[in-house]
Coordinates of C-alpha atoms (C1' of nucleotides) in Angstrom, one line a residue:
Chain K
M18 CA -78.3 -76.7 -192.9
T19 CA -79.6 -73.3 -193.7
V20 CA -80.0 -70.7 -191.0
E21 CA -83.4 -69.2 -190.8
T22 CA -83.0 -65.4 -191.2
T23 CA -86.3 -63.9 -190.5
T24 CA -86.1 -60.3 -191.6
P25 CA -89.0 -58.0 -190.8
T26 CA -91.6 -57.6 -193.6
N27 CA -92.5 -54.4 -195.3
F28 CA -94.9 -53.2 -198.0
I29 CA -92.4 -53.7 -200.8
K30 CA -91.7 -57.3 -199.7
S31 CA -95.4 -57.9 -199.7
I32 CA -95.8 -56.7 -203.2
I33 CA -93.0 -58.9 -204.4
E34 CA -94.4 -61.9 -202.6
E35 CA -97.7 -61.3 -204.2
D36 CA -96.2 -61.0 -207.7
L37 CA -94.3 -64.2 -207.2
R38 CA -97.4 -66.0 -205.9
S39 CA -99.6 -64.8 -208.6
G40 CA -97.1 -65.7 -211.3
K41 CA -96.7 -62.1 -212.5
H42 CA -93.0 -62.7 -212.1
K43 CA -90.9 -65.9 -211.8
T44 CA -88.0 -64.1 -210.3
V45 CA -87.1 -60.7 -208.9
I46 CA -84.7 -58.4 -210.5
T47 CA -83.8 -55.0 -208.9
R48 CA -81.1 -52.5 -209.5
F49 CA -79.2 -50.0 -207.5
P50 CA -78.7 -47.0 -209.9
P51 CA -76.5 -44.3 -208.3
E52 CA -75.3 -41.3 -210.3
P53 CA -71.5 -41.4 -210.0
N54 CA -71.1 -37.8 -208.9
G55 CA -70.3 -38.2 -205.2
Y56 CA -69.7 -40.5 -202.3
L57 CA -72.3 -42.9 -200.9
H58 CA -73.7 -42.0 -197.6
I59 CA -75.8 -43.8 -195.0
G60 CA -79.0 -42.9 -196.8
H61 CA -77.8 -44.8 -199.8
A62 CA -77.1 -47.8 -197.6
K63 CA -80.8 -48.1 -197.2
A64 CA -81.4 -48.2 -200.9
I65 CA -78.6 -50.6 -201.3
C66 CA -79.8 -53.0 -198.6
I67 CA -83.4 -52.8 -199.9
N68 CA -82.4 -53.5 -203.5
F69 CA -79.7 -56.0 -203.0
G70 CA -81.2 -57.4 -199.9
L71 CA -84.6 -58.1 -201.4
A72 CA -83.1 -59.6 -204.5
K73 CA -81.0 -61.9 -202.4
E74 CA -83.8 -62.9 -200.1
F75 CA -86.0 -64.0 -203.1
G76 CA -83.2 -65.7 -205.0
G77 CA -83.2 -63.0 -207.7
R78 CA -80.5 -60.5 -208.5
C79 CA -79.7 -56.9 -208.2
N80 CA -77.9 -55.1 -211.0
M81 CA -75.2 -52.6 -210.3
R82 CA -75.9 -49.7 -212.5
F83 CA -74.4 -46.3 -212.9
D84 CA -76.8 -43.6 -214.0
D85 CA -74.4 -41.6 -216.0
T86 CA -76.5 -39.5 -218.3
N87 CA -75.1 -36.1 -217.3
P88 CA -71.5 -35.9 -218.4
A89 CA -71.0 -32.6 -216.7
K90 CA -71.2 -34.0 -213.2
E91 CA -69.9 -37.5 -213.3
E92 CA -66.5 -38.9 -212.7
T93 CA -64.7 -42.2 -212.8
E94 CA -63.3 -41.7 -209.3
F95 CA -66.9 -42.0 -208.0
V96 CA -67.7 -45.1 -210.0
N97 CA -64.8 -46.8 -208.2
S98 CA -65.6 -45.5 -204.7
I99 CA -69.2 -46.5 -205.1
Q100 CA -68.5 -50.0 -206.0
N101 CA -66.0 -50.3 -203.2
D102 CA -68.5 -49.1 -200.7
I103 CA -71.2 -51.5 -201.8
R104 CA -68.8 -54.4 -201.7
W105 CA -67.7 -53.4 -198.3
L106 CA -71.3 -53.4 -197.2
G107 CA -71.4 -57.0 -198.3
F108 CA -73.2 -57.1 -201.6
E109 CA -72.1 -58.3 -205.0
W110 CA -73.5 -58.2 -208.5
G111 CA -71.3 -60.6 -210.4
E112 CA -71.4 -59.9 -214.1
H113 CA -74.3 -57.5 -213.8
L114 CA -72.4 -54.2 -213.8
Y115 CA -74.1 -51.8 -216.2
F116 CA -73.8 -48.2 -217.2
C117 CA -76.7 -46.2 -218.5
S118 CA -74.4 -44.9 -221.1
D119 CA -74.0 -48.3 -222.6
Y120 CA -77.6 -47.9 -223.8
F121 CA -77.2 -44.5 -225.5
E122 CA -77.8 -45.9 -228.9
R123 CA -80.9 -47.7 -227.8
F124 CA -82.3 -44.6 -226.2
Y125 CA -81.7 -42.8 -229.4
E126 CA -83.5 -45.3 -231.5
M127 CA -86.5 -45.2 -229.2
A128 CA -86.5 -41.5 -229.3
E129 CA -86.8 -41.6 -233.1
H130 CA -89.6 -44.1 -232.5
L131 CA -91.4 -41.6 -230.3
I132 CA -90.9 -38.9 -233.0
K133 CA -92.2 -41.2 -235.7
T134 CA -95.3 -42.0 -233.7
G135 CA -96.0 -38.4 -233.0
K136 CA -95.1 -38.6 -229.4
A137 CA -92.1 -36.3 -229.3
Y138 CA -91.1 -33.1 -230.9
V139 CA -88.0 -30.9 -231.2
E140 CA -88.3 -27.7 -229.3
D141 CA -86.7 -24.4 -230.4
L142 CA -87.7 -22.4 -227.4
T143 CA -85.0 -21.3 -224.9
A144 CA -84.9 -22.7 -221.4
E145 CA -86.5 -19.6 -220.1
E146 CA -89.3 -19.6 -222.7
I147 CA -90.0 -23.3 -221.9
R148 CA -90.3 -22.4 -218.2
E149 CA -92.7 -19.6 -219.0
H150 CA -94.8 -21.9 -221.1
R151 CA -94.9 -24.5 -218.4
G152 CA -97.4 -22.7 -216.3
T153 CA -97.4 -23.0 -212.5
L154 CA -98.6 -25.4 -209.9
T155 CA -102.1 -23.9 -210.1
E156 CA -102.2 -22.8 -213.7
P157 CA -102.0 -25.0 -216.8
G158 CA -99.1 -24.5 -219.2
K159 CA -99.3 -23.3 -222.8
N160 CA -98.5 -25.4 -225.9
S161 CA -95.2 -24.6 -227.6
P162 CA -95.4 -23.1 -231.1
H163 CA -93.3 -26.0 -232.2
R164 CA -95.4 -28.7 -230.6
D165 CA -97.2 -29.6 -233.8
R166 CA -94.2 -29.8 -236.1
G167 CA -94.4 -32.5 -238.7
V168 CA -92.8 -35.9 -238.1
E169 CA -90.3 -35.4 -240.9
E170 CA -89.2 -32.1 -239.7
N171 CA -88.8 -33.4 -236.2
L172 CA -86.8 -36.4 -237.3
D173 CA -84.6 -34.2 -239.4
L174 CA -84.0 -31.7 -236.6
F175 CA -83.3 -34.5 -234.0
R176 CA -80.8 -36.1 -236.3
R177 CA -79.1 -32.9 -236.8
M178 CA -79.1 -32.4 -233.0
R179 CA -77.2 -35.6 -232.8
A180 CA -74.9 -34.6 -235.6
G181 CA -73.8 -31.6 -233.7
E182 CA -75.3 -29.0 -236.0
F183 CA -76.7 -26.9 -233.2
P184 CA -75.0 -25.2 -230.3
D185 CA -75.5 -26.4 -226.7
G186 CA -79.0 -25.4 -225.4
A187 CA -80.3 -24.5 -228.8
R188 CA -82.9 -27.2 -228.9
V189 CA -84.3 -30.1 -226.9
L190 CA -86.4 -33.0 -227.7
R191 CA -89.7 -33.1 -225.7
A192 CA -92.3 -35.6 -225.1
K193 CA -95.7 -34.6 -226.4
I194 CA -98.0 -35.4 -223.4
D195 CA -100.2 -32.7 -221.8
M196 CA -99.3 -29.1 -221.1
A197 CA -102.3 -28.9 -218.9
S198 CA -101.6 -31.9 -216.7
P199 CA -101.9 -31.2 -213.0
N200 CA -98.6 -33.2 -212.7
M201 CA -95.9 -30.8 -213.8
N202 CA -93.8 -33.8 -214.9
M203 CA -96.3 -34.5 -217.6
R204 CA -96.2 -31.1 -219.2
D205 CA -94.1 -32.1 -222.2
P206 CA -91.0 -33.0 -220.3
T207 CA -87.6 -32.7 -221.9
L208 CA -86.2 -36.0 -223.2
Y209 CA -82.9 -34.9 -224.7
R210 CA -80.6 -31.9 -224.4
I211 CA -77.6 -30.8 -226.3
R212 CA -74.5 -30.8 -224.2
R213 CA -70.9 -30.9 -225.5
A214 CA -69.1 -32.3 -222.5
H215 CA -66.6 -35.1 -222.3
H216 CA -68.4 -38.2 -220.9
H217 CA -66.4 -40.4 -218.6
R218 CA -67.2 -43.5 -220.7
T219 CA -68.4 -42.5 -224.2
G220 CA -65.9 -39.6 -224.5
D221 CA -67.0 -37.3 -227.3
D222 CA -69.2 -39.7 -229.2
W223 CA -72.3 -37.8 -228.2
C224 CA -73.4 -34.3 -227.9
I225 CA -76.9 -35.0 -227.0
Y226 CA -77.8 -36.7 -223.7
P227 CA -81.0 -38.3 -222.5
M228 CA -82.7 -37.1 -219.4
Y229 CA -83.2 -39.3 -216.3
D230 CA -87.0 -39.5 -216.7
Y231 CA -86.6 -40.9 -220.2
S232 CA -83.6 -43.1 -219.9
H233 CA -84.3 -44.6 -216.5
P234 CA -87.5 -46.5 -217.3
I235 CA -86.1 -47.8 -220.6
N236 CA -82.9 -48.9 -218.9
D237 CA -84.9 -50.7 -216.3
A238 CA -86.9 -52.5 -219.0
L239 CA -83.9 -53.4 -221.1
E240 CA -82.3 -55.0 -218.0
G241 CA -85.4 -56.9 -217.3
V242 CA -85.9 -55.3 -213.9
T243 CA -89.1 -56.4 -212.3
H244 CA -89.3 -53.9 -209.4
S245 CA -87.8 -50.5 -209.8
L246 CA -87.4 -49.3 -206.2
C247 CA -86.6 -45.6 -205.6
S248 CA -87.2 -42.9 -203.1
L249 CA -90.4 -40.9 -202.5
E250 CA -89.4 -37.8 -204.5
F251 CA -89.9 -39.9 -207.7
E252 CA -93.5 -40.6 -206.9
N253 CA -94.6 -37.7 -209.0
H254 CA -92.5 -39.1 -211.8
R255 CA -94.2 -42.5 -211.9
P256 CA -96.8 -41.4 -214.5
L257 CA -94.0 -40.4 -216.8
Y258 CA -92.1 -43.5 -216.1
D259 CA -95.1 -45.5 -217.2
W260 CA -95.8 -43.2 -220.1
V261 CA -92.3 -43.8 -221.5
L262 CA -92.6 -47.5 -221.2
D263 CA -96.1 -47.5 -222.8
N264 CA -94.9 -45.6 -225.8
V265 CA -91.7 -47.2 -226.7
P266 CA -90.9 -50.7 -227.8
V267 CA -89.5 -52.4 -224.7
P268 CA -89.5 -56.0 -223.6
C269 CA -91.3 -55.5 -220.3
H270 CA -92.8 -52.9 -218.0
P271 CA -91.1 -52.8 -214.6
Q272 CA -93.1 -51.5 -211.6
Q273 CA -91.8 -48.5 -209.9
I274 CA -92.2 -48.5 -206.1
E275 CA -91.2 -45.7 -203.9
F276 CA -90.1 -45.7 -200.3
A277 CA -89.0 -43.1 -197.8
R278 CA -85.4 -42.3 -197.8
L279 CA -83.4 -42.5 -194.6
N280 CA -82.5 -39.4 -192.7
L281 CA -80.1 -39.4 -189.7
T282 CA -80.5 -36.7 -187.1
Y283 CA -77.6 -34.6 -186.0
T284 CA -76.1 -34.6 -189.5
V285 CA -76.6 -33.4 -193.0
M286 CA -76.9 -35.6 -196.1
S287 CA -77.0 -33.4 -199.1
K288 CA -74.2 -33.8 -201.5
R289 CA -73.6 -30.1 -201.6
K290 CA -73.2 -29.7 -197.9
L291 CA -71.1 -32.8 -197.5
L292 CA -68.8 -31.5 -200.2
E293 CA -68.6 -28.1 -198.5
L294 CA -67.6 -29.7 -195.2
V295 CA -64.8 -31.3 -197.1
T296 CA -63.6 -28.4 -199.2
T297 CA -63.8 -26.0 -196.3
K298 CA -61.7 -28.4 -194.2
T299 CA -64.4 -28.5 -191.6
V300 CA -63.7 -32.2 -191.6
R301 CA -60.6 -34.0 -192.7
G302 CA -62.1 -35.6 -195.8
W303 CA -64.8 -37.7 -197.2
D304 CA -63.8 -40.5 -194.8
D305 CA -63.7 -38.3 -191.7
P306 CA -65.3 -40.4 -189.0
R307 CA -67.8 -37.7 -188.4
M308 CA -69.1 -37.8 -191.9
P309 CA -72.3 -39.7 -192.6
T310 CA -70.6 -41.2 -195.7
L311 CA -70.1 -45.0 -195.8
A312 CA -66.4 -44.2 -196.1
G313 CA -66.7 -42.2 -192.9
F314 CA -68.5 -44.9 -191.0
R315 CA -65.9 -47.4 -192.2
R316 CA -63.0 -45.2 -191.2
K317 CA -64.6 -44.7 -187.8
G318 CA -64.8 -48.4 -187.3
Y319 CA -68.4 -49.4 -188.1
T320 CA -68.8 -52.9 -189.4
P321 CA -70.9 -53.7 -192.5
E322 CA -72.9 -56.1 -190.4
S323 CA -73.9 -53.4 -188.0
I324 CA -75.0 -51.1 -190.7
R325 CA -77.1 -53.8 -192.4
D326 CA -78.6 -54.6 -189.1
F327 CA -79.3 -50.9 -188.5
I328 CA -81.1 -50.6 -191.9
E329 CA -83.2 -53.6 -191.1
T330 CA -84.1 -52.3 -187.7
V331 CA -85.4 -49.0 -189.0
G332 CA -87.6 -50.7 -191.5
V333 CA -89.1 -49.5 -194.8
G334 CA -92.1 -47.2 -195.0
K335 CA -93.5 -44.3 -196.9
A336 CA -93.5 -41.8 -194.0
D337 CA -90.5 -39.4 -193.7
A338 CA -88.1 -41.1 -191.3
W339 CA -85.7 -39.3 -189.0
I340 CA -83.5 -41.8 -187.3
D341 CA -81.6 -41.2 -184.1
P342 CA -77.9 -42.2 -184.3
S343 CA -78.4 -44.2 -181.1
I344 CA -79.9 -46.9 -183.1
L345 CA -76.8 -47.2 -185.2
E346 CA -74.6 -47.3 -182.1
D347 CA -76.8 -50.0 -180.6
A348 CA -76.4 -52.1 -183.8
L349 CA -72.7 -51.6 -183.5
R350 CA -72.5 -52.7 -179.9
N351 CA -74.7 -55.6 -180.6
D352 CA -72.4 -56.8 -183.4
L353 CA -69.1 -56.1 -181.6
N354 CA -70.0 -57.3 -178.1
P355 CA -69.1 -60.9 -178.9
K356 CA -66.4 -60.0 -181.4
A357 CA -64.2 -57.3 -179.9
P358 CA -61.6 -58.5 -177.3
R359 CA -61.6 -56.5 -174.1
M360 CA -58.6 -54.4 -173.4
M361 CA -57.7 -51.7 -170.9
A362 CA -56.9 -48.2 -172.1
V363 CA -56.6 -45.1 -170.0
M364 CA -57.8 -42.1 -172.0
R365 CA -57.1 -39.3 -169.5
P366 CA -54.3 -40.7 -167.3
L367 CA -53.9 -40.0 -163.6
K368 CA -50.9 -41.5 -161.8
L369 CA -51.6 -43.9 -159.0
V370 CA -48.7 -44.9 -156.8
I371 CA -48.9 -48.0 -154.6
T372 CA -46.7 -47.0 -151.7
N373 CA -46.4 -50.4 -150.2
W374 CA -45.5 -52.1 -153.4
P375 CA -41.8 -52.9 -153.9
E376 CA -40.0 -50.4 -156.1
D377 CA -39.1 -52.6 -159.0
Q378 CA -41.5 -55.5 -158.6
V379 CA -43.6 -56.3 -161.6
E380 CA -46.4 -58.9 -161.7
E381 CA -48.1 -60.3 -164.7
V382 CA -51.8 -60.2 -164.3
E383 CA -54.0 -62.6 -166.2
V384 CA -57.0 -60.8 -167.8
P385 CA -59.7 -62.6 -169.8
C386 CA -60.4 -61.2 -173.2
F387 CA -64.1 -61.8 -173.0
P388 CA -66.6 -62.0 -170.1
D389 CA -68.6 -65.2 -169.9
D390 CA -71.7 -63.8 -171.4
A391 CA -69.9 -62.7 -174.5
L392 CA -68.3 -66.1 -174.7
E393 CA -71.8 -67.6 -174.7
L394 CA -72.8 -65.2 -177.4
R395 CA -69.8 -66.2 -179.5
T396 CA -71.1 -69.8 -179.3
E397 CA -74.6 -68.8 -180.3
R398 CA -73.3 -66.8 -183.3
G399 CA -70.9 -69.5 -184.3
L400 CA -67.8 -67.5 -183.6
G401 CA -66.0 -70.2 -181.8
A402 CA -63.5 -69.8 -179.0
P403 CA -61.5 -66.6 -178.9
E404 CA -57.8 -66.7 -179.5
P405 CA -56.3 -65.9 -177.2
A406 CA -58.8 -66.3 -174.4
S407 CA -56.8 -64.1 -172.1
R408 CA -53.6 -62.2 -171.9
K409 CA -51.0 -61.2 -169.3
V410 CA -50.8 -57.5 -168.4
P411 CA -47.9 -56.1 -166.4
F412 CA -48.7 -54.5 -163.1
G413 CA -46.4 -52.5 -160.9
R414 CA -45.9 -49.8 -158.3
E415 CA -46.9 -46.9 -160.6
I416 CA -50.0 -47.2 -162.8
Y417 CA -52.4 -44.9 -164.5
I418 CA -56.1 -44.8 -163.9
E419 CA -58.7 -42.6 -165.5
Q420 CA -59.0 -39.1 -164.1
D421 CA -62.7 -39.5 -164.0
D422 CA -62.3 -42.5 -161.7
F423 CA -61.1 -40.4 -158.8
M424 CA -62.9 -37.6 -157.0
L425 CA -61.7 -35.7 -153.9
D426 CA -65.2 -34.9 -152.9
P427 CA -67.5 -37.3 -154.6
P428 CA -71.3 -37.4 -154.7
K429 CA -73.2 -40.3 -153.3
K430 CA -73.2 -43.4 -155.4
F431 CA -69.8 -42.7 -156.7
F432 CA -68.4 -46.2 -156.7
R433 CA -64.9 -45.3 -157.7
L434 CA -61.8 -44.1 -155.9
K435 CA -62.0 -41.4 -153.3
P436 CA -59.9 -40.4 -150.3
G437 CA -59.9 -43.3 -147.8
G438 CA -61.9 -45.4 -150.2
E439 CA -61.2 -48.8 -151.6
V440 CA -61.5 -49.8 -155.2
R441 CA -60.6 -52.9 -157.3
L442 CA -58.0 -52.6 -160.0
R443 CA -59.3 -55.0 -162.6
R444 CA -57.9 -58.5 -162.2
A445 CA -55.1 -57.1 -160.0
Y446 CA -55.6 -55.9 -156.4
I447 CA -57.8 -53.9 -154.1
V448 CA -56.2 -50.6 -153.3
K449 CA -57.1 -48.0 -150.8
C450 CA -56.5 -44.3 -151.3
E451 CA -54.3 -42.9 -148.5
S452 CA -53.4 -39.5 -149.8
V453 CA -53.2 -37.3 -152.9
V454 CA -50.7 -34.9 -154.4
Q455 CA -52.1 -31.7 -155.8
D456 CA -50.6 -29.0 -157.9
D457 CA -50.6 -25.3 -157.3
E458 CA -54.2 -25.0 -158.5
G459 CA -55.4 -27.8 -156.4
R460 CA -55.7 -30.3 -159.2
V461 CA -55.0 -33.9 -158.1
V462 CA -52.0 -35.0 -160.0
E463 CA -51.2 -38.2 -158.2
V464 CA -53.0 -40.6 -155.9
H465 CA -51.2 -42.6 -153.3
C466 CA -52.6 -45.9 -152.3
T467 CA -51.8 -49.0 -150.4
Y468 CA -52.7 -52.4 -151.8
D469 CA -54.0 -55.4 -150.0
P470 CA -51.8 -58.4 -150.8
E471 CA -54.6 -60.8 -150.0
T472 CA -56.7 -59.6 -152.9
R473 CA -54.6 -60.8 -155.8
G474 CA -56.7 -61.1 -158.9
G475 CA -59.2 -58.7 -157.4
N476 CA -60.7 -61.3 -155.2
T477 CA -61.7 -60.6 -151.6
P478 CA -61.1 -63.7 -149.5
D479 CA -62.7 -62.1 -146.5
G480 CA -65.9 -61.5 -148.5
R481 CA -65.9 -57.8 -148.2
K482 CA -67.7 -55.9 -150.9
V483 CA -65.8 -53.6 -153.1
Q484 CA -68.2 -51.8 -155.5
G485 CA -65.9 -50.2 -158.0
T486 CA -63.6 -51.8 -160.5
L487 CA -61.2 -49.6 -162.5
H488 CA -59.3 -50.3 -165.6
W489 CA -55.6 -49.3 -165.5
A490 CA -52.3 -49.4 -167.3
S491 CA -48.8 -49.8 -165.9
A492 CA -46.9 -46.5 -166.1
R493 CA -43.7 -48.3 -167.0
H494 CA -45.1 -50.7 -169.5
G495 CA -48.1 -48.9 -170.9
V496 CA -48.0 -47.6 -174.4
Q497 CA -48.7 -44.0 -175.4
A498 CA -51.6 -43.7 -177.8
E499 CA -53.8 -41.1 -179.4
I500 CA -57.5 -41.6 -178.8
R501 CA -60.0 -39.8 -180.9
L502 CA -63.5 -39.4 -179.5
Y503 CA -66.4 -38.4 -181.8
E504 CA -69.7 -36.7 -181.1
P505 CA -72.4 -35.7 -183.6
L506 CA -71.2 -33.2 -186.2
F507 CA -74.1 -31.0 -185.5
S508 CA -75.6 -29.8 -182.3
V509 CA -79.2 -29.8 -183.4
E510 CA -81.4 -32.7 -184.5
R511 CA -82.2 -31.4 -188.0
P512 CA -79.7 -28.9 -189.2
D513 CA -81.6 -28.5 -192.4
A514 CA -84.8 -27.5 -190.7
E515 CA -83.1 -24.7 -188.7
K516 CA -83.4 -21.1 -189.9
R517 CA -79.7 -20.5 -189.3
D518 CA -77.1 -21.5 -191.7
Y519 CA -76.1 -25.1 -191.1
R520 CA -72.4 -24.1 -190.7
E521 CA -73.3 -22.2 -187.6
L522 CA -74.8 -25.4 -186.1
I523 CA -71.7 -27.4 -186.2
N524 CA -70.9 -29.1 -182.9
P525 CA -67.5 -27.6 -181.7
D526 CA -66.9 -30.8 -179.7
S527 CA -67.5 -33.2 -182.5
L528 CA -63.8 -34.3 -182.2
T529 CA -61.8 -34.7 -179.1
V530 CA -58.2 -35.9 -179.3
L531 CA -56.7 -37.4 -176.2
Q532 CA -53.2 -38.7 -175.4
G533 CA -53.7 -41.8 -173.4
V534 CA -51.9 -44.8 -172.1
V535 CA -53.0 -48.2 -173.1
E536 CA -52.0 -51.7 -172.1
P537 CA -48.9 -53.0 -173.9
G538 CA -50.7 -55.5 -176.1
L539 CA -52.5 -52.7 -177.8
G540 CA -49.1 -51.5 -179.1
Q541 CA -49.1 -54.3 -181.6
A542 CA -52.7 -53.9 -182.7
K543 CA -53.0 -53.6 -186.5
V544 CA -54.9 -51.0 -188.4
G545 CA -58.6 -52.0 -188.6
E546 CA -58.6 -54.1 -185.5
R547 CA -61.4 -53.5 -183.1
F548 CA -61.5 -53.7 -179.4
Q549 CA -63.7 -52.9 -176.5
F550 CA -61.8 -50.7 -174.1
E551 CA -63.4 -51.8 -170.8
R552 CA -65.9 -49.5 -169.3
Q553 CA -65.5 -47.1 -172.2
G554 CA -66.6 -48.3 -175.6
Y555 CA -65.6 -49.8 -178.9
F556 CA -62.5 -48.6 -180.6
M557 CA -60.7 -49.3 -183.9
V558 CA -57.1 -48.7 -184.8
D559 CA -57.1 -45.8 -187.3
S560 CA -55.0 -45.9 -190.5
D561 CA -53.1 -42.9 -189.2
S562 CA -51.3 -45.3 -186.9
S563 CA -49.0 -46.2 -189.6
T564 CA -47.7 -42.7 -190.1
A565 CA -48.3 -41.0 -186.7
G566 CA -45.5 -42.8 -184.9
K567 CA -48.0 -44.0 -182.3
Q568 CA -51.2 -45.9 -182.2
V569 CA -54.3 -44.0 -183.0
F570 CA -57.7 -45.3 -181.9
N571 CA -61.1 -44.1 -183.0
R572 CA -64.0 -44.5 -180.7
I573 CA -66.7 -46.2 -182.8
A574 CA -69.4 -46.0 -180.1
P575 CA -69.3 -45.6 -176.3
L576 CA -70.6 -48.2 -174.0
R577 CA -74.0 -47.5 -172.4
S578 CA -73.4 -46.1 -169.0
G579 CA -75.8 -45.7 -166.1
W580 CA -73.3 -43.5 -164.3
A581 CA -72.8 -41.2 -167.3
K582 CA -76.5 -40.6 -167.2
Q583 CA -76.6 -40.0 -163.5
A584 CA -73.5 -37.8 -163.6
G585 CA -75.0 -35.8 -166.4
K586 CA -78.0 -34.9 -164.3
Chain Q
rU3 C1' -105.5 -22.2 -202.1
rG4 C1' -103.2 -27.8 -208.5
rA5 C1' -101.5 -32.9 -208.3
rC6 C1' -99.4 -36.9 -205.7
rG7 C1' -98.0 -39.0 -201.1
rC8 C1' -97.9 -39.4 -195.8
rG9 C1' -100.0 -38.9 -190.5
rU10 C1' -99.8 -45.3 -184.6
rG11 C1' -95.9 -43.3 -177.6
rG12 C1' -89.6 -38.8 -177.7
rC13 C1' -87.5 -41.6 -182.7
rC14 C1' -88.6 -45.6 -186.0
rA15 C1' -92.3 -49.4 -186.9
rA16 C1' -96.1 -53.8 -186.8
rG17 C1' -101.2 -53.9 -187.5
rC18 C1' -105.2 -54.9 -193.4
rG19 C1' -112.9 -54.8 -188.9
rG20 C1' -112.4 -58.3 -183.3
rU21 C1' -110.6 -55.1 -179.0
rA22 C1' -102.6 -51.4 -180.0
rA23 C1' -96.1 -56.4 -181.7
rG24 C1' -91.1 -55.1 -181.5
rG25 C1' -86.6 -51.9 -181.5
rC26 C1' -84.1 -47.3 -179.9
rA27 C1' -84.5 -43.6 -176.1
rG28 C1' -86.4 -42.8 -171.1
rC29 C1' -87.8 -44.4 -166.0
rG30 C1' -87.5 -48.0 -161.7
rG31 C1' -85.3 -52.6 -159.9
rA32 C1' -82.1 -57.3 -159.8
rC33 C1' -77.4 -59.0 -160.8
rU34 C1' -72.3 -57.7 -161.8
rU35 C1' -64.1 -58.3 -160.9
rU36 C1' -66.6 -53.7 -167.5
rG37 C1' -71.8 -48.5 -163.3
rG38 C1' -70.9 -53.1 -169.9
rA39 C1' -73.7 -57.5 -171.0
rU40 C1' -78.0 -60.0 -169.0
rC41 C1' -82.8 -60.1 -166.4
rC42 C1' -87.4 -58.0 -164.5
rG43 C1' -91.0 -54.0 -164.4
rC44 C1' -93.1 -49.0 -166.2
rC45 C1' -94.0 -46.0 -170.6
rA46 C1' -100.1 -44.9 -176.7
rU47 C1' -105.9 -46.1 -177.6
rC48 C1' -103.7 -44.9 -183.1
rC49 C1' -103.9 -36.1 -186.3
rU50 C1' -109.2 -34.1 -185.4
rA51 C1' -114.5 -34.4 -185.9
rG52 C1' -118.6 -36.9 -187.5
rG53 C1' -120.5 -41.6 -189.6
rU54 C1' -121.1 -47.1 -190.8
rU55 C1' -120.8 -51.5 -187.4
rC56 C1' -122.5 -55.7 -182.0
rG57 C1' -117.3 -54.1 -182.6
rA58 C1' -112.7 -49.4 -186.3
rA59 C1' -106.0 -47.6 -185.8
rU60 C1' -108.2 -50.5 -189.7
rC61 C1' -114.3 -48.8 -193.8
rC62 C1' -116.8 -43.8 -195.3
rU63 C1' -117.2 -38.3 -195.1
rA64 C1' -115.2 -33.6 -193.8
rG65 C1' -111.3 -31.1 -191.9
rC66 C1' -106.2 -30.3 -190.0
rG67 C1' -100.9 -31.0 -190.4
rC68 C1' -96.5 -32.5 -193.0
rG69 C1' -93.6 -33.8 -197.5
rU70 C1' -92.7 -33.7 -202.9
rC71 C1' -93.2 -31.3 -207.8
rA72 C1' -92.8 -25.4 -211.9
rG73 C1' -83.9 -28.4 -214.1
rC74 C1' -82.1 -28.4 -221.0
rC75 C1' -80.2 -32.4 -212.5
rA76 C1' -80.7 -37.3 -210.8

RNA sequence: UGACGCGUGGCCAAGCGGUAAGGCAGCGGACUUUGGAUCCGCCAUCCUAGGUUCGAAUCCUAGCGCGUCAGCCA
């Protein structure tokens, strides 16, 4: 039986449905064409989900294609990381892995075709001169003196360009369109430039390389792409995309459709800035959990499912979209709620001594790994019964609780521990605060309590209400662990929109490293395992655990907290 | 003030002439051995101004605002 997955509709989907219904296309073929010059970020995830997602939804396919027409900027390292990230996101392309560079010969042939049909010419002007001739947004450009060169001369010159007879930048091949076009992209755009650089795949076979506007449409057509989906900034290029396909012998004419790219608030997305964050050691690397790269989200603990769900949630439109990270966090919680076993971890330990508890007595407390509602969700989502369903946690005379869970002089509605107050230690006992030990500065360093033997398991046989339930860890059995908390990398919604330099807007509290104590079972957790630390959030074991000599946990996203909101007021 | 595109609540986003879905955020409440989850309730007349129409977010006109484009980058 197939599961009905009703994904929200959008304008691109509507176009495809219509094309299929009308018979314009029998199948849908898309492509994801990154330039291998950097790491993929969350913005790319949108393009990936749209291209691969739509193809999958309509039973078509999406080609993996590297747009490697600029040898000066591209590296093999990136073609690997990009494929890795896309697979991690959950998409595959089978045999359909292509490189734009594989078609260099075809592009060249078609360029000669353009020359022979009088649609392209070799330009001798320098880059600056070309710019001067191009005109401005409000003034038309002027024709180049070489614009009306004869076909034979153009052909000869172009062949010699390929043969390496001219130095870099000496000449270019331009399309002969319209220097007076109101669309700057149509003012005789450059098709080929001379550039002696080692290409990561073709080596030194070529010294002329095609431009994106020329190669992309042809590449799409040669791959039989039906719908060429890209972001809004290429809208102005669509007339050129169509011009190329109309003037060159290609098997089909794909339709370019543009959509708004995804922007996340409180971060930056430009490759230059991301690179700078890395090189200046502002972050630890491309996969720093604070980075908006897919590698960063993965390292932090995000699941592919949650990212796909996030992309689906924000939708596809043509209006600039600035998405709040809370939507991502919500998607993560939604995914992990039934998947992540509950555990107890104390991030900022405060010692609690149970004065009426026998010195060396230890009790094993049984704690369920999932609450009932999460168990139901597991059934709904076909996750089956958790294994194990519960675990035993050692409890003793001295334990740690969260510093935030105790207040000497609390405000109203503070349902936690306070002098003379009672609180439930999760699945253990009800304890009452009898006294505290303070240091010279008045800081509470120890809380002394008595426990009620009748409340084993946290139950209250007498029916009394105990509002607060705290998580805890046995002082003797707990495991030391490093806990890393992350906040947005920037302290303003749109760092790029600010007048100040983005580096001045970095949030000084984007990373908080804590030395906590976690329940013993967490000591065996393996890198990549995810948990919900009760009352705190979702965490994943970081790869540093294998070298740090202790467990390192990344907080993926905090739990929603009514108290945090209230306390923040 | 060139061309193209966009403008629905704090952030996204449905809607395609018949009287404003949904999500996130926020607010209030119920419940709770996670102040989690869950559940209830509240939260917009659709950039502005005209016009067409019995009826407009949807059509027309005129404005306003925002984005993109003057790489031998993609």
